[in-house]
PDB file of C-alpha atoms in Angstrom:
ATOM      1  CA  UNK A   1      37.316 -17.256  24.788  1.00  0.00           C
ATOM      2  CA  UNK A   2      37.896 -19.685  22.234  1.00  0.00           C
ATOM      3  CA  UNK A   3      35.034 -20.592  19.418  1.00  0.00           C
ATOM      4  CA  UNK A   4      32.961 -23.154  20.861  1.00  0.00           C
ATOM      5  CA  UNK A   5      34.047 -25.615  17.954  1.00  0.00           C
ATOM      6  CA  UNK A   6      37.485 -25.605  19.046  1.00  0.00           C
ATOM      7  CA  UNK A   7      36.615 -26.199  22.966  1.00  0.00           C
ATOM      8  CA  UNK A   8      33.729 -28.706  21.584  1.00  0.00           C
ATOM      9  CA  UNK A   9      36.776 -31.172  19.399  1.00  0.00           C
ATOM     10  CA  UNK A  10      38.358 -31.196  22.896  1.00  0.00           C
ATOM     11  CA  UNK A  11      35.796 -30.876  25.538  1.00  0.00           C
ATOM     12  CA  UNK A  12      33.021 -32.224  24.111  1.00  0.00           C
ATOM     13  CA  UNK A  13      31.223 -33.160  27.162  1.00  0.00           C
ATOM     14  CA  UNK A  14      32.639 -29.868  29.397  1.00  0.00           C
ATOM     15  CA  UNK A  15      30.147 -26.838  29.976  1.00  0.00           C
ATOM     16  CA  UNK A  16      29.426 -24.133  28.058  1.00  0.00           C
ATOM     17  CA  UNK A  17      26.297 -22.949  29.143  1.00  0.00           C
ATOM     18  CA  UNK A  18      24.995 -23.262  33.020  1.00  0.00           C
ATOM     19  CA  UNK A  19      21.750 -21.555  33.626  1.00  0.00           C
ATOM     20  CA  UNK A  20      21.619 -20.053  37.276  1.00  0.00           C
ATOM     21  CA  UNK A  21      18.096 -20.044  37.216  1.00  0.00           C
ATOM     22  CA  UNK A  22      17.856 -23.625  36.285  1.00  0.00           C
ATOM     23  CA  UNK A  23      20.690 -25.476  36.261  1.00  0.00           C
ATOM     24  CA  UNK A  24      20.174 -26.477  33.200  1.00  0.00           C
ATOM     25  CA  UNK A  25      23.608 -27.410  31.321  1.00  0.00           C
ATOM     26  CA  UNK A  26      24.291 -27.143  27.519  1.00  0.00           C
ATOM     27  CA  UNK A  27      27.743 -29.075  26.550  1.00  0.00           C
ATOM     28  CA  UNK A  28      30.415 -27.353  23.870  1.00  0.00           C
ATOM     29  CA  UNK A  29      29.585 -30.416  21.513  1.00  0.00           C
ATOM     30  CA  UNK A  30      25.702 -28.934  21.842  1.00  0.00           C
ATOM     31  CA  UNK A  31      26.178 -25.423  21.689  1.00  0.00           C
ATOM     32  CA  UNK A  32      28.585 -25.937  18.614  1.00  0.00           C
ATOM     33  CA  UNK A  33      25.987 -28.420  17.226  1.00  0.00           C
ATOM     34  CA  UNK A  34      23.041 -26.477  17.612  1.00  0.00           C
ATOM     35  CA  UNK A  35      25.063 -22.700  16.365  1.00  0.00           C
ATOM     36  CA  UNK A  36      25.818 -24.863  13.508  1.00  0.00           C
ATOM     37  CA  UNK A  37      21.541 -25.614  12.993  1.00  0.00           C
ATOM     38  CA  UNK A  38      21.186 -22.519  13.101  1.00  0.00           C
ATOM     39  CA  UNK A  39      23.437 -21.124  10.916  1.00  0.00           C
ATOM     40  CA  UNK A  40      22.041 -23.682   8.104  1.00  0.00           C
ATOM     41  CA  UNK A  41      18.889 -22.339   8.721  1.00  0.00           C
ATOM     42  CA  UNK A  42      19.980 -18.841   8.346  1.00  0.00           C
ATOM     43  CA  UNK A  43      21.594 -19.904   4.541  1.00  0.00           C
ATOM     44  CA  UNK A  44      18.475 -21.709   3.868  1.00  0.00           C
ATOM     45  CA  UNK A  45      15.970 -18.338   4.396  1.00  0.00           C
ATOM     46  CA  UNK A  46      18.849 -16.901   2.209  1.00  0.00           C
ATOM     47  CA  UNK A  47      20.762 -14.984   4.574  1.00  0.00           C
ATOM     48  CA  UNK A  48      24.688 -14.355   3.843  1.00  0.00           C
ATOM     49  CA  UNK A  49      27.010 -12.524   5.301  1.00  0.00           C
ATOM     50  CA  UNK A  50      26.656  -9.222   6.109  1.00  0.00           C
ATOM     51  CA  UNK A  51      22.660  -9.529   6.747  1.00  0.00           C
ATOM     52  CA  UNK A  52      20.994  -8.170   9.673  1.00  0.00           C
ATOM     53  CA  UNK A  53      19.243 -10.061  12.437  1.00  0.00           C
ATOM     54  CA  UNK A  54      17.210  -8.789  15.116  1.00  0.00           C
ATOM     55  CA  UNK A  55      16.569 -10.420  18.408  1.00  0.00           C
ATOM     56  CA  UNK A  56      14.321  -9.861  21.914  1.00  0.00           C
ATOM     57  CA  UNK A  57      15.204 -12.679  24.158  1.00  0.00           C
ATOM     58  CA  UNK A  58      15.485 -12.597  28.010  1.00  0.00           C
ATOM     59  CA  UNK A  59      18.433 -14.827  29.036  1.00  0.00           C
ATOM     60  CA  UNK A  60      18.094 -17.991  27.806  1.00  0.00           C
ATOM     61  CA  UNK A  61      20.366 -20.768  26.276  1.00  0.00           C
ATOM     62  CA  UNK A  62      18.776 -20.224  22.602  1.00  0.00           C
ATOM     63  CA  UNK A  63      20.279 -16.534  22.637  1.00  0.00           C
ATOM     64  CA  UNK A  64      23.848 -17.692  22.772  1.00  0.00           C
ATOM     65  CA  UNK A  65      23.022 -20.573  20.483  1.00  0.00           C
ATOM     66  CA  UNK A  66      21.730 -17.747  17.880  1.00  0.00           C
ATOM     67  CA  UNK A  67      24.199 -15.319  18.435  1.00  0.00           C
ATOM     68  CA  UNK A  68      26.886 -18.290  17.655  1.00  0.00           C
ATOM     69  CA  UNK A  69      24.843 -19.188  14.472  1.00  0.00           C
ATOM     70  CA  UNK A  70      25.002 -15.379  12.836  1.00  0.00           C
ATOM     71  CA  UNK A  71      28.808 -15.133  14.277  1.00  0.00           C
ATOM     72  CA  UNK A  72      29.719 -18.048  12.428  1.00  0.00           C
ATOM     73  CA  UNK A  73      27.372 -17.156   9.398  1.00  0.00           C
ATOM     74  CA  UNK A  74      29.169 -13.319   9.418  1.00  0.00           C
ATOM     75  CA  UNK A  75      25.677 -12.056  10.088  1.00  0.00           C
ATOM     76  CA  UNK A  76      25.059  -8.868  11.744  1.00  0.00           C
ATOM     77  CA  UNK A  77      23.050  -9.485  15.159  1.00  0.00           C
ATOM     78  CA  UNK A  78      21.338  -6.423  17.287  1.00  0.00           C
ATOM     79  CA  UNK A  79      19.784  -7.978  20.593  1.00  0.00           C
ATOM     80  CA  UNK A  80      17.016  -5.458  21.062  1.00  0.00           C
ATOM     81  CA  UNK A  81      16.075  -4.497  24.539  1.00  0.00           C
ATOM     82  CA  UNK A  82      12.841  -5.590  26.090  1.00  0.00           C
ATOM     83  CA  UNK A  83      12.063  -1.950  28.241  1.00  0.00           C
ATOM     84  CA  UNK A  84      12.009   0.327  24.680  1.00  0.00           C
ATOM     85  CA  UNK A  85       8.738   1.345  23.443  1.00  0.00           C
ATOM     86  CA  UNK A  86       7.314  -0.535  20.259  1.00  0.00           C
ATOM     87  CA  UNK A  87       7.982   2.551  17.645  1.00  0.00           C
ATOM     88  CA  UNK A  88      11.453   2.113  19.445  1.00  0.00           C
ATOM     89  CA  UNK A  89      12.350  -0.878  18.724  1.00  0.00           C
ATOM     90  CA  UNK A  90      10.786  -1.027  14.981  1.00  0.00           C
ATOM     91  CA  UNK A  91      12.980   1.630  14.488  1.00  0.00           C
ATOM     92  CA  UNK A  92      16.242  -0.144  15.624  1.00  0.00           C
ATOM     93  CA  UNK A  93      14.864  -3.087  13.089  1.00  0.00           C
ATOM     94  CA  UNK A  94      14.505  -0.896  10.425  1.00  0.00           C
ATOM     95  CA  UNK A  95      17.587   1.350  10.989  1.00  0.00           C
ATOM     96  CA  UNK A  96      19.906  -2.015  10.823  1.00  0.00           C
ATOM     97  CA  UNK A  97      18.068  -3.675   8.196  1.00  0.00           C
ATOM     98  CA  UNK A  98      17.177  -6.905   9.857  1.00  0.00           C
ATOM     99  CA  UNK A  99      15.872  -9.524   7.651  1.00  0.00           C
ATOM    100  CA  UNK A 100      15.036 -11.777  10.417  1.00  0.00           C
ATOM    101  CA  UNK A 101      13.637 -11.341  13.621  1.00  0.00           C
ATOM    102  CA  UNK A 102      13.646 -14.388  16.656  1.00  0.00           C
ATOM    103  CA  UNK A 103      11.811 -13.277  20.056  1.00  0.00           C
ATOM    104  CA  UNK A 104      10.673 -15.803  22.966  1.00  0.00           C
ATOM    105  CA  UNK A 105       7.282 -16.936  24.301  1.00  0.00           C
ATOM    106  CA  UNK A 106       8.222 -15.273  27.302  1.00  0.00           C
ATOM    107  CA  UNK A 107       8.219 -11.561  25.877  1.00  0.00           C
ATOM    108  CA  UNK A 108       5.373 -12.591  24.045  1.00  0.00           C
ATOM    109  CA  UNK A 109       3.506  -9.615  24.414  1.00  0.00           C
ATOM    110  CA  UNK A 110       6.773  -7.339  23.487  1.00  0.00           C
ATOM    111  CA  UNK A 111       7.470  -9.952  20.655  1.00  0.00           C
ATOM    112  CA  UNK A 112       3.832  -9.328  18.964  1.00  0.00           C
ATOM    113  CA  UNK A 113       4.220  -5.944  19.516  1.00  0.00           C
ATOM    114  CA  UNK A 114       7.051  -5.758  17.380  1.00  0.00           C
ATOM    115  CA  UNK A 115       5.624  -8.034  14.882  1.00  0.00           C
ATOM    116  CA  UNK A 116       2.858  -5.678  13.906  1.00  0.00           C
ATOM    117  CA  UNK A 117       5.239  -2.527  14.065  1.00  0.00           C
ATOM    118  CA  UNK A 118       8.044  -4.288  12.508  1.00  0.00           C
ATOM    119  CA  UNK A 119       9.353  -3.094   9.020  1.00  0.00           C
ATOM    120  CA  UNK A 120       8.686  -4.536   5.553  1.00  0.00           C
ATOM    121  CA  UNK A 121      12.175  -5.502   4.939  1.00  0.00           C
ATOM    122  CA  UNK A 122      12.082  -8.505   8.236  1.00  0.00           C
ATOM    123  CA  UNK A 123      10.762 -11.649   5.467  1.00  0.00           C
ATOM    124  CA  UNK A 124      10.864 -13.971   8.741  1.00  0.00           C
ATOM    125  CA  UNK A 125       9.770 -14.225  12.259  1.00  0.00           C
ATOM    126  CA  UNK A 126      10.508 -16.619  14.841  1.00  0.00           C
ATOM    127  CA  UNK A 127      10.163 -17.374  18.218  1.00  0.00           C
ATOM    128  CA  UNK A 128      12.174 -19.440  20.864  1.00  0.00           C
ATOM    129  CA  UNK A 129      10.166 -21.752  24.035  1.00  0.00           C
ATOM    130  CA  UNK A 130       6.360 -21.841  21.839  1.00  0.00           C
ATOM    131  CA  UNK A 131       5.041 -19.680  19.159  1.00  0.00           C
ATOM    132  CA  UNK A 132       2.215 -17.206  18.336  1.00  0.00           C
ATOM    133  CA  UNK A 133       0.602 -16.231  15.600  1.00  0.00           C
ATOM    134  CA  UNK A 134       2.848 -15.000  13.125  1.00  0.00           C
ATOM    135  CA  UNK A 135       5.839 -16.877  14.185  1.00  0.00           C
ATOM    136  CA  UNK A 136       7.546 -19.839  13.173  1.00  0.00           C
ATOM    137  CA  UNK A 137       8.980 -22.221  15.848  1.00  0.00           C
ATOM    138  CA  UNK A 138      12.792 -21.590  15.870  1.00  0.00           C
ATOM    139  CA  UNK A 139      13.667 -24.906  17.950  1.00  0.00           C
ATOM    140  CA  UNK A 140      11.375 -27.145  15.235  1.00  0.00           C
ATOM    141  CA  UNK A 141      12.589 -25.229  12.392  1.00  0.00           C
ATOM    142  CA  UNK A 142      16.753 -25.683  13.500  1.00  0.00           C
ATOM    143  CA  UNK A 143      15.736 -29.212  14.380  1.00  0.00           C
ATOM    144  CA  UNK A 144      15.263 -29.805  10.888  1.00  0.00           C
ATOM    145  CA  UNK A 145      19.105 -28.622   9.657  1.00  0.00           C
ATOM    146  CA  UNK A 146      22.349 -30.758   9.551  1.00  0.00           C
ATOM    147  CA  UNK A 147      24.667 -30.205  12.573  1.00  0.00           C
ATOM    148  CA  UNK A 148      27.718 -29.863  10.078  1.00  0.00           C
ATOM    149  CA  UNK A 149      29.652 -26.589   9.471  1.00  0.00           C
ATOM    150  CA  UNK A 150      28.358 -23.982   6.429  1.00  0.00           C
ATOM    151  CA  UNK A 151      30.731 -24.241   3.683  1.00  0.00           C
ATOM    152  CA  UNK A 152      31.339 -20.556   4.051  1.00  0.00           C
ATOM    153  CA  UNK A 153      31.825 -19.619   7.742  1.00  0.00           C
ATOM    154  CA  UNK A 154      32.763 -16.370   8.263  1.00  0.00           C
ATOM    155  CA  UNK A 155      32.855 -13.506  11.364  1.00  0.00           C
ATOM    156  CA  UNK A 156      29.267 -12.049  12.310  1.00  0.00           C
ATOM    157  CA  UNK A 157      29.554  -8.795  14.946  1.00  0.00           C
ATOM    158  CA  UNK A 158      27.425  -7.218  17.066  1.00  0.00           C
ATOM    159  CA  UNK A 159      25.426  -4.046  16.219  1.00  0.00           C
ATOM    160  CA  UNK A 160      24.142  -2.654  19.694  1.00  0.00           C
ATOM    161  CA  UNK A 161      22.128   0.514  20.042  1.00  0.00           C
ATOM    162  CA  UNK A 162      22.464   3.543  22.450  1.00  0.00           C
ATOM    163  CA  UNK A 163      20.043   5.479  23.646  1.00  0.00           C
ATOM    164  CA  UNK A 164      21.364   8.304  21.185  1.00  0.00           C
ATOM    165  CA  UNK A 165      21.419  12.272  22.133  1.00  0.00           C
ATOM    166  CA  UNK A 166      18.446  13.089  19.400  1.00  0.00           C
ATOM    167  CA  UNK A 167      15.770  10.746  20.554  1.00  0.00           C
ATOM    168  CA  UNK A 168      16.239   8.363  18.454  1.00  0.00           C
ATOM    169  CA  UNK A 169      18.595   5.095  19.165  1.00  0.00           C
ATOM    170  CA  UNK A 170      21.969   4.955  17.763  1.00  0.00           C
ATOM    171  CA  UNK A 171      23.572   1.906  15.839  1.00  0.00           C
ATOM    172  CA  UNK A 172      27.192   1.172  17.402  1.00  0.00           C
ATOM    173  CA  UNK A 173      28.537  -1.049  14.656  1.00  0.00           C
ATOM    174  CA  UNK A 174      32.972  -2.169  14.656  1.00  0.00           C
ATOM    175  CA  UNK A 175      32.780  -4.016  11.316  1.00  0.00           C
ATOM    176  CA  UNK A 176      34.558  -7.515  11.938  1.00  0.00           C
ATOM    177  CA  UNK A 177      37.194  -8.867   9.742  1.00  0.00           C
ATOM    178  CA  UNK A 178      34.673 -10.734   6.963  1.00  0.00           C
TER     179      UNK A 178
END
């Protein structure tokens, strides 16, 4: 698949995001729009590439915005799983080094969990569909950025996490060509 911003210069108005659940229907020209908020946001808490991000979002239209934003900011992004235990996933947050973390009203209760397990190294906290205490609002806070490119775009990757052989989970990280 092509990076949205090529498919959004010549299908601006064509799908990119359909929500089964739903219906609802975000264009290329949005998706590319609102990856680029994001990724202003993400140089504006001072995050460059190579940073970690951590997310816990259930499938929604914000976690493919996001995980455009850090690919085109050459962050490091670990979607964290929603059934792992709370000393679990503080662990995963901690073992990549996340300096952000973005959950969703939804897994609210997973989200806060987190929150007050989460290491000392995560300097920001938001949260996608409403907010609770201790987050920020992700949608008002991207709302605020330009919808232009960074001036330094560059590849963000993955790091997912096994379930690991020692009890603990294990980082799977293929750098990306920076």
């Amino acid at each position: 698949m092509p990076h949205p911003s090529i498919t959004a210069e010549t299908y601006p108005h064509k799908p990119a995001i359909i929500m089964g659940d739903s219906g609802e229907i975000v264009t290329y020209r949005e998706l590319d729009e609102r990856s680029n908020q994001g990724a202003q946001l993400f140089r504006t808490l001072g995050l460059k590439a190579g940073d970690h991000i951590g997310m816990m979002l259930e499938n929604n239209r914000q976690f493919l915005e996001i995980v455009w934003a850090a690919q085109r900011s050459g962050l490091i992004f670990t979607p964290i799983s929603t059934h792992l235990k709370r000393s679990e996933a503080a662990y995963i947050l901690e073992n990549c080094g996340a300096r952000l973390f973005i959950g969703s009203l939804a897994l609210a209760d997973s989200c806060e969990q987190v929150l007050e397990a989460a290491p000392g190294q995560i300097g920001h906290f938001y949260m996608v569909g409403g907010i609770k205490p201790g987050f920020e609002s992700w949608e008002e806070a991207i709302d605020l950025m330009p919808i232009t490119r960074i001036d330094d775009e560059s590849n963000g990757v993955p790091m997912l996490y096994s379930s690991g052989t020692t009890g603990q989970p294990k980082g799977v990280f293929v750098p990306g060509e920076q």
